[in-house]
PDB file of C-alpha atoms in Angstrom:
ATOM      1  CA  MET A  18      18.618  48.173  37.271  1.00  0.00           C
ATOM      2  CA  ASN A  19      18.176  51.834  38.183  1.00  0.00           C
ATOM      3  CA  ALA A  20      14.897  53.739  37.956  1.00  0.00           C
ATOM      4  CA  THR A  21      15.788  55.347  34.630  1.00  0.00           C
ATOM      5  CA  THR A  22      16.639  52.084  32.841  1.00  0.00           C
ATOM      6  CA  GLU A  23      13.820  50.632  30.796  1.00  0.00           C
ATOM      7  CA  PRO A  24      13.464  46.841  30.857  1.00  0.00           C
ATOM      8  CA  GLN A  25      14.457  45.065  27.664  1.00  0.00           C
ATOM      9  CA  ARG A  26      11.566  44.077  25.437  1.00  0.00           C
ATOM     10  CA  PRO A  27      11.591  40.327  24.791  1.00  0.00           C
ATOM     11  CA  LEU A  28      12.370  39.428  21.213  1.00  0.00           C
ATOM     12  CA  ARG A  29       9.994  36.849  19.742  1.00  0.00           C
ATOM     13  CA  LEU A  30      12.035  34.277  17.860  1.00  0.00           C
ATOM     14  CA  ALA A  31      10.364  31.804  15.521  1.00  0.00           C
ATOM     15  CA  ALA A  32      12.489  28.730  14.784  1.00  0.00           C
ATOM     16  CA  ILE A  33      11.947  25.900  12.331  1.00  0.00           C
ATOM     17  CA  GLY A  34      14.170  23.228  10.869  1.00  0.00           C
ATOM     18  CA  ASP A  35      14.045  20.377   8.382  1.00  0.00           C
ATOM     19  CA  LEU A  36      11.893  21.922   5.671  1.00  0.00           C
ATOM     20  CA  HIS A  37      13.350  19.522   3.060  1.00  0.00           C
ATOM     21  CA  VAL A  38      12.093  21.555   0.125  1.00  0.00           C
ATOM     22  CA  THR A  39      12.050  19.605  -3.164  1.00  0.00           C
ATOM     23  CA  GLU A  40      11.980  20.602  -6.822  1.00  0.00           C
ATOM     24  CA  GLU A  41       8.299  19.674  -6.971  1.00  0.00           C
ATOM     25  CA  ASP A  42       7.276  21.971  -4.119  1.00  0.00           C
ATOM     26  CA  SER A  43       5.345  25.057  -5.155  1.00  0.00           C
ATOM     27  CA  ARG A  44       4.486  27.722  -2.577  1.00  0.00           C
ATOM     28  CA  ARG A  45       4.519  25.003   0.065  1.00  0.00           C
ATOM     29  CA  TYR A  46       5.713  27.339   2.814  1.00  0.00           C
ATOM     30  CA  ARG A  47       4.665  30.784   1.534  1.00  0.00           C
ATOM     31  CA  ASP A  48       1.590  31.057   3.782  1.00  0.00           C
ATOM     32  CA  LEU A  49       3.528  29.674   6.733  1.00  0.00           C
ATOM     33  CA  PHE A  50       6.232  32.332   6.438  1.00  0.00           C
ATOM     34  CA  GLN A  51       3.566  35.021   6.240  1.00  0.00           C
ATOM     35  CA  GLU A  52       2.015  33.627   9.424  1.00  0.00           C
ATOM     36  CA  ILE A  53       5.394  33.559  11.154  1.00  0.00           C
ATOM     37  CA  SER A  54       5.930  37.197  10.183  1.00  0.00           C
ATOM     38  CA  ARG A  55       2.788  38.113  12.101  1.00  0.00           C
ATOM     39  CA  ASN A  56       3.771  36.128  15.187  1.00  0.00           C
ATOM     40  CA  ALA A  57       7.504  36.793  15.583  1.00  0.00           C
ATOM     41  CA  ASP A  58      10.251  39.411  15.276  1.00  0.00           C
ATOM     42  CA  VAL A  59      12.962  37.156  13.804  1.00  0.00           C
ATOM     43  CA  LEU A  60      12.938  33.788  12.011  1.00  0.00           C
ATOM     44  CA  ALA A  61      15.693  31.206  12.576  1.00  0.00           C
ATOM     45  CA  LEU A  62      16.059  28.406  10.010  1.00  0.00           C
ATOM     46  CA  CYS A  63      17.725  25.349  11.565  1.00  0.00           C
ATOM     47  CA  GLY A  64      19.101  23.505   8.553  1.00  0.00           C
ATOM     48  CA  ASP A  65      18.005  20.828   6.075  1.00  0.00           C
ATOM     49  CA  LEU A  66      16.259  23.596   4.228  1.00  0.00           C
ATOM     50  CA  THR A  67      16.459  21.657   0.957  1.00  0.00           C
ATOM     51  CA  ASN A  68      16.167  17.925   0.364  1.00  0.00           C
ATOM     52  CA  PHE A  69      19.345  17.350  -1.652  1.00  0.00           C
ATOM     53  CA  GLY A  70      21.095  20.728  -1.737  1.00  0.00           C
ATOM     54  CA  LYS A  71      20.073  21.406  -5.338  1.00  0.00           C
ATOM     55  CA  ALA A  72      20.001  24.966  -6.638  1.00  0.00           C
ATOM     56  CA  SER A  73      16.492  24.360  -7.966  1.00  0.00           C
ATOM     57  CA  GLU A  74      15.319  23.365  -4.484  1.00  0.00           C
ATOM     58  CA  ALA A  75      16.902  26.440  -2.918  1.00  0.00           C
ATOM     59  CA  GLU A  76      15.196  28.603  -5.530  1.00  0.00           C
ATOM     60  CA  ARG A  77      11.819  27.070  -4.637  1.00  0.00           C
ATOM     61  CA  LEU A  78      12.443  27.885  -0.989  1.00  0.00           C
ATOM     62  CA  ALA A  79      13.664  31.387  -1.830  1.00  0.00           C
ATOM     63  CA  GLU A  80      10.364  32.083  -3.591  1.00  0.00           C
ATOM     64  CA  ASP A  81       8.455  31.198  -0.430  1.00  0.00           C
ATOM     65  CA  LEU A  82      10.854  33.109   1.824  1.00  0.00           C
ATOM     66  CA  ARG A  83       9.998  36.295  -0.001  1.00  0.00           C
ATOM     67  CA  GLY A  84       6.688  36.099   1.844  1.00  0.00           C
ATOM     68  CA  CYS A  85       8.571  36.590   5.118  1.00  0.00           C
ATOM     69  CA  THR A  86       8.682  40.227   6.235  1.00  0.00           C
ATOM     70  CA  ILE A  87      10.871  39.857   9.340  1.00  0.00           C
ATOM     71  CA  PRO A  88      14.661  39.395   9.564  1.00  0.00           C
ATOM     72  CA  MET A  89      15.844  35.850   8.859  1.00  0.00           C
ATOM     73  CA  VAL A  90      18.929  33.986  10.045  1.00  0.00           C
ATOM     74  CA  GLY A  91      19.853  30.382   9.478  1.00  0.00           C
ATOM     75  CA  VAL A  92      22.330  27.572   9.040  1.00  0.00           C
ATOM     76  CA  LEU A  93      22.565  24.787   6.500  1.00  0.00           C
ATOM     77  CA  GLY A  94      22.054  21.121   7.328  1.00  0.00           C
ATOM     78  CA  ASN A  95      23.567  17.896   6.054  1.00  0.00           C
ATOM     79  CA  HIS A  96      20.918  17.588   3.318  1.00  0.00           C
ATOM     80  CA  ASP A  97      21.931  21.013   2.017  1.00  0.00           C
ATOM     81  CA  TYR A  98      25.431  19.601   1.396  1.00  0.00           C
ATOM     82  CA  GLU A  99      24.344  16.460  -0.466  1.00  0.00           C
ATOM     83  CA  CYS A 100      24.969  17.805  -3.996  1.00  0.00           C
ATOM     84  CA  GLY A 101      28.303  19.315  -3.000  1.00  0.00           C
ATOM     85  CA  SER A 102      27.285  22.927  -3.630  1.00  0.00           C
ATOM     86  CA  PRO A 103      26.422  24.454  -0.250  1.00  0.00           C
ATOM     87  CA  GLU A 104      27.836  27.793  -1.388  1.00  0.00           C
ATOM     88  CA  VAL A 105      25.214  27.923  -4.157  1.00  0.00           C
ATOM     89  CA  VAL A 106      22.424  27.196  -1.684  1.00  0.00           C
ATOM     90  CA  THR A 107      23.832  29.874   0.615  1.00  0.00           C
ATOM     91  CA  GLN A 108      23.969  32.461  -2.184  1.00  0.00           C
ATOM     92  CA  ILE A 109      20.388  31.802  -3.275  1.00  0.00           C
ATOM     93  CA  LEU A 110      19.065  32.052   0.274  1.00  0.00           C
ATOM     94  CA  HIS A 111      21.135  35.179   0.907  1.00  0.00           C
ATOM     95  CA  GLN A 112      19.522  36.806  -2.102  1.00  0.00           C
ATOM     96  CA  ALA A 113      16.147  35.926  -0.566  1.00  0.00           C
ATOM     97  CA  GLY A 114      17.105  37.801   2.608  1.00  0.00           C
ATOM     98  CA  VAL A 115      18.463  35.036   4.841  1.00  0.00           C
ATOM     99  CA  LYS A 116      21.649  35.670   6.794  1.00  0.00           C
ATOM    100  CA  ILE A 117      23.449  32.307   6.789  1.00  0.00           C
ATOM    101  CA  LEU A 118      25.484  32.538   9.985  1.00  0.00           C
ATOM    102  CA  ASP A 119      28.334  29.991   9.791  1.00  0.00           C
ATOM    103  CA  ASP A 120      31.421  32.271   9.657  1.00  0.00           C
ATOM    104  CA  GLN A 121      29.731  35.497  10.749  1.00  0.00           C
ATOM    105  CA  ALA A 122      27.455  36.450  13.648  1.00  0.00           C
ATOM    106  CA  VAL A 123      24.784  39.134  13.464  1.00  0.00           C
ATOM    107  CA  GLU A 124      22.880  41.403  15.864  1.00  0.00           C
ATOM    108  CA  ILE A 125      19.156  42.047  15.427  1.00  0.00           C
ATOM    109  CA  GLU A 126      17.166  44.305  17.745  1.00  0.00           C
ATOM    110  CA  GLY A 127      19.794  43.977  20.462  1.00  0.00           C
ATOM    111  CA  VAL A 128      19.973  40.168  20.303  1.00  0.00           C
ATOM    112  CA  GLY A 129      23.027  38.403  18.910  1.00  0.00           C
ATOM    113  CA  PHE A 130      22.838  35.352  16.652  1.00  0.00           C
ATOM    114  CA  ALA A 131      25.708  32.964  15.957  1.00  0.00           C
ATOM    115  CA  GLY A 132      25.465  29.578  14.372  1.00  0.00           C
ATOM    116  CA  VAL A 133      26.980  26.673  12.472  1.00  0.00           C
ATOM    117  CA  LYS A 134      25.762  23.478  10.891  1.00  0.00           C
ATOM    118  CA  GLY A 135      27.523  21.426  13.524  1.00  0.00           C
ATOM    119  CA  PHE A 136      28.561  17.822  13.031  1.00  0.00           C
ATOM    120  CA  VAL A 137      28.263  14.324  14.447  1.00  0.00           C
ATOM    121  CA  GLY A 138      30.460  12.708  17.083  1.00  0.00           C
ATOM    122  CA  GLY A 139      28.310  11.666  20.023  1.00  0.00           C
ATOM    123  CA  PHE A 140      27.572  12.890  23.499  1.00  0.00           C
ATOM    124  CA  GLY A 141      29.256  12.803  26.892  1.00  0.00           C
ATOM    125  CA  ARG A 142      31.325   9.716  27.599  1.00  0.00           C
ATOM    126  CA  GLY A 143      30.253   8.290  24.234  1.00  0.00           C
ATOM    127  CA  GLU A 144      31.846  11.120  22.271  1.00  0.00           C
ATOM    128  CA  LEU A 145      34.322   9.889  19.675  1.00  0.00           C
ATOM    129  CA  GLY A 146      37.933  10.905  20.306  1.00  0.00           C
ATOM    130  CA  ALA A 147      40.754  11.595  17.847  1.00  0.00           C
ATOM    131  CA  PHE A 148      42.632   8.324  18.302  1.00  0.00           C
ATOM    132  CA  GLY A 149      43.730   5.660  15.859  1.00  0.00           C
ATOM    133  CA  GLU A 150      43.291   5.758  12.125  1.00  0.00           C
ATOM    134  CA  ALA A 151      43.772   8.933  10.136  1.00  0.00           C
ATOM    135  CA  ALA A 152      40.175   8.723   8.930  1.00  0.00           C
ATOM    136  CA  ILE A 153      38.915   8.834  12.532  1.00  0.00           C
ATOM    137  CA  LYS A 154      41.108  11.845  13.280  1.00  0.00           C
ATOM    138  CA  THR A 155      39.799  13.654  10.207  1.00  0.00           C
ATOM    139  CA  PHE A 156      36.238  12.884  11.294  1.00  0.00           C
ATOM    140  CA  VAL A 157      36.823  14.247  14.785  1.00  0.00           C
ATOM    141  CA  ASP A 158      38.662  17.287  13.431  1.00  0.00           C
ATOM    142  CA  GLU A 159      35.512  18.213  11.509  1.00  0.00           C
ATOM    143  CA  SER A 160      33.468  18.045  14.712  1.00  0.00           C
ATOM    144  CA  ILE A 161      36.019  20.110  16.614  1.00  0.00           C
ATOM    145  CA  GLY A 162      36.187  22.639  13.790  1.00  0.00           C
ATOM    146  CA  GLU A 163      32.444  23.230  13.822  1.00  0.00           C
ATOM    147  CA  ALA A 164      32.481  23.752  17.592  1.00  0.00           C
ATOM    148  CA  ARG A 165      35.392  26.161  17.247  1.00  0.00           C
ATOM    149  CA  LYS A 166      33.536  28.189  14.605  1.00  0.00           C
ATOM    150  CA  LEU A 167      30.523  28.396  16.907  1.00  0.00           C
ATOM    151  CA  GLU A 168      32.690  29.530  19.805  1.00  0.00           C
ATOM    152  CA  ASN A 169      34.352  32.193  17.664  1.00  0.00           C
ATOM    153  CA  GLY A 170      30.985  33.478  16.491  1.00  0.00           C
ATOM    154  CA  LEU A 171      29.627  33.679  20.016  1.00  0.00           C
ATOM    155  CA  ARG A 172      32.790  35.415  21.226  1.00  0.00           C
ATOM    156  CA  SER A 173      32.414  38.087  18.558  1.00  0.00           C
ATOM    157  CA  LEU A 174      29.063  39.207  19.989  1.00  0.00           C
ATOM    158  CA  ARG A 175      28.794  41.806  22.748  1.00  0.00           C
ATOM    159  CA  THR A 176      25.042  41.571  23.236  1.00  0.00           C
ATOM    160  CA  GLU A 177      23.492  40.791  26.623  1.00  0.00           C
ATOM    161  CA  ARG A 178      21.219  38.267  24.904  1.00  0.00           C
ATOM    162  CA  THR A 179      22.538  35.782  22.362  1.00  0.00           C
ATOM    163  CA  VAL A 180      21.041  32.791  20.545  1.00  0.00           C
ATOM    164  CA  ALA A 181      22.985  29.878  19.038  1.00  0.00           C
ATOM    165  CA  VAL A 182      21.472  28.439  15.854  1.00  0.00           C
ATOM    166  CA  LEU A 183      22.508  24.894  14.870  1.00  0.00           C
ATOM    167  CA  HIS A 184      21.411  21.973  12.750  1.00  0.00           C
ATOM    168  CA  TYR A 185      22.995  19.088  14.652  1.00  0.00           C
ATOM    169  CA  ALA A 186      22.043  18.650  18.300  1.00  0.00           C
ATOM    170  CA  PRO A 187      24.387  19.811  21.090  1.00  0.00           C
ATOM    171  CA  ILE A 188      22.899  17.594  23.826  1.00  0.00           C
ATOM    172  CA  VAL A 189      21.574  14.056  24.030  1.00  0.00           C
ATOM    173  CA  GLU A 190      18.300  15.059  25.719  1.00  0.00           C
ATOM    174  CA  THR A 191      16.804  16.579  22.569  1.00  0.00           C
ATOM    175  CA  VAL A 192      17.549  13.526  20.414  1.00  0.00           C
ATOM    176  CA  ALA A 193      15.754  11.190  22.834  1.00  0.00           C
ATOM    177  CA  GLY A 194      13.022   9.437  20.879  1.00  0.00           C
ATOM    178  CA  GLU A 195      15.324   8.527  18.029  1.00  0.00           C
ATOM    179  CA  PRO A 196      16.819   4.999  17.965  1.00  0.00           C
ATOM    180  CA  PRO A 197      19.686   5.007  20.518  1.00  0.00           C
ATOM    181  CA  GLU A 198      21.957   3.372  17.944  1.00  0.00           C
ATOM    182  CA  ILE A 199      22.011   6.564  15.858  1.00  0.00           C
ATOM    183  CA  PHE A 200      22.515   9.066  18.700  1.00  0.00           C
ATOM    184  CA  PRO A 201      26.216   9.559  17.804  1.00  0.00           C
ATOM    185  CA  PHE A 202      25.163  10.628  14.292  1.00  0.00           C
ATOM    186  CA  LEU A 203      22.696  13.260  15.481  1.00  0.00           C
ATOM    187  CA  GLY A 204      25.082  15.717  17.103  1.00  0.00           C
ATOM    188  CA  SER A 205      28.005  16.366  19.381  1.00  0.00           C
ATOM    189  CA  SER A 206      28.577  17.531  22.956  1.00  0.00           C
ATOM    190  CA  ARG A 207      31.389  19.703  21.624  1.00  0.00           C
ATOM    191  CA  LEU A 208      28.723  22.169  20.465  1.00  0.00           C
ATOM    192  CA  ALA A 209      27.285  22.394  23.982  1.00  0.00           C
ATOM    193  CA  ASP A 210      30.789  22.845  25.411  1.00  0.00           C
ATOM    194  CA  ALA A 211      31.231  25.879  23.153  1.00  0.00           C
ATOM    195  CA  VAL A 212      27.869  27.345  24.164  1.00  0.00           C
ATOM    196  CA  ASP A 213      28.491  26.878  27.877  1.00  0.00           C
ATOM    197  CA  ARG A 214      31.514  29.166  27.761  1.00  0.00           C
ATOM    198  CA  PHE A 215      29.263  32.212  27.353  1.00  0.00           C
ATOM    199  CA  GLU A 216      26.919  33.594  29.990  1.00  0.00           C
ATOM    200  CA  ASN A 217      24.995  35.728  27.500  1.00  0.00           C
ATOM    201  CA  VAL A 218      23.645  32.754  25.525  1.00  0.00           C
ATOM    202  CA  LYS A 219      19.959  32.564  26.402  1.00  0.00           C
ATOM    203  CA  ALA A 220      18.842  29.759  24.087  1.00  0.00           C
ATOM    204  CA  VAL A 221      20.024  27.216  21.522  1.00  0.00           C
ATOM    205  CA  VAL A 222      17.837  26.051  18.627  1.00  0.00           C
ATOM    206  CA  HIS A 223      18.576  23.100  16.342  1.00  0.00           C
ATOM    207  CA  GLY A 224      16.918  20.576  14.057  1.00  0.00           C
ATOM    208  CA  HIS A 225      17.972  17.244  12.501  1.00  0.00           C
ATOM    209  CA  ALA A 226      16.410  14.844  15.055  1.00  0.00           C
ATOM    210  CA  HIS A 227      12.970  14.380  13.485  1.00  0.00           C
ATOM    211  CA  ARG A 228      11.766  12.053  16.232  1.00  0.00           C
ATOM    212  CA  GLY A 229      13.600  13.735  19.073  1.00  0.00           C
ATOM    213  CA  THR A 230      12.458  15.679  22.122  1.00  0.00           C
ATOM    214  CA  TYR A 231      11.556  19.362  22.076  1.00  0.00           C
ATOM    215  CA  GLU A 232      13.463  20.699  25.083  1.00  0.00           C
ATOM    216  CA  GLY A 233      16.558  20.062  27.141  1.00  0.00           C
ATOM    217  CA  ARG A 234      19.432  21.950  28.790  1.00  0.00           C
ATOM    218  CA  THR A 235      23.194  22.107  28.552  1.00  0.00           C
ATOM    219  CA  MET A 236      25.360  21.226  31.546  1.00  0.00           C
ATOM    220  CA  ARG A 237      25.326  24.918  32.543  1.00  0.00           C
ATOM    221  CA  GLY A 238      21.543  25.077  32.239  1.00  0.00           C
ATOM    222  CA  ILE A 239      21.109  26.907  28.921  1.00  0.00           C
ATOM    223  CA  PRO A 240      17.793  25.926  27.281  1.00  0.00           C
ATOM    224  CA  VAL A 241      18.074  23.897  24.078  1.00  0.00           C
ATOM    225  CA  TYR A 242      15.125  23.487  21.707  1.00  0.00           C
ATOM    226  CA  ASN A 243      14.800  20.876  18.985  1.00  0.00           C
ATOM    227  CA  CYS A 244      12.926  22.838  16.319  1.00  0.00           C
ATOM    228  CA  ALA A 245      12.721  20.152  13.652  1.00  0.00           C
ATOM    229  CA  GLN A 246       9.275  20.859  12.270  1.00  0.00           C
ATOM    230  CA  PHE A 247       8.050  17.325  13.001  1.00  0.00           C
ATOM    231  CA  VAL A 248       8.922  17.628  16.700  1.00  0.00           C
ATOM    232  CA  VAL A 249       7.444  21.115  17.040  1.00  0.00           C
ATOM    233  CA  ALA A 250       4.233  20.227  15.178  1.00  0.00           C
ATOM    234  CA  GLU A 251       3.576  17.362  17.558  1.00  0.00           C
ATOM    235  CA  ARG A 252       4.134  19.651  20.545  1.00  0.00           C
ATOM    236  CA  PHE A 253       2.289  22.794  19.426  1.00  0.00           C
ATOM    237  CA  GLY A 254       0.148  21.833  16.450  1.00  0.00           C
ATOM    238  CA  ARG A 255       2.202  24.099  14.172  1.00  0.00           C
ATOM    239  CA  PRO A 256       5.590  23.431  12.550  1.00  0.00           C
ATOM    240  CA  TYR A 257       7.524  26.270  14.195  1.00  0.00           C
ATOM    241  CA  ALA A 258       8.393  27.252  17.753  1.00  0.00           C
ATOM    242  CA  VAL A 259       8.114  30.788  19.135  1.00  0.00           C
ATOM    243  CA  LEU A 260      10.526  31.680  21.924  1.00  0.00           C
ATOM    244  CA  GLU A 261      10.861  34.848  23.936  1.00  0.00           C
ATOM    245  CA  ILE A 262      14.498  35.889  24.185  1.00  0.00           C
TER     246      ILE A 262
END
């Protein structure tokens, strides 16, 4: 860095996942989003934003999100797909100001954001391969497709600092604490493989593993944070993490 180059100001990223908003919720998160707006520059929503993917649930969340005054990015989770209308959930949240990443990355204050829901499949040597029955191959193709979308999104960014936003976990370390029997259903190493191809990725945030571990690293050493609100609340006494990027 030469004498005339100013150092980059860290961007404060708040991240939270697994809100599980229901039809009965009323202003459940409004005050929280106002608090986050005072403490961060950008909010990342890490999936399972609704409980069953109902339009009415998304509308409840959208009402609370209007209390957020900072830019918002996010991905959907498996719960947001339950009713079979993820595009409706996406549209409602978009109207509330959330940029749902999935097929398109975004740059905010010099930091790039790319993300996908992700999928299951397992980690490391336990990762399921595309061999045998057609149903298994279809299952694995879904996992590969999500990783490919993430890689394409990350490749589209030219920022020196980039964040990957996921729902499913990319590494086994941040699901530790969950029953080992369900580890393969909590994420996939394919997501970490995609992330590790890019030197400008400074952090990965995800949710889904409610009883997991807050922090881990990919094989290349990129920090990964499990921002499921239950994990973060136990660690910090508040349901969201704040990272400096």
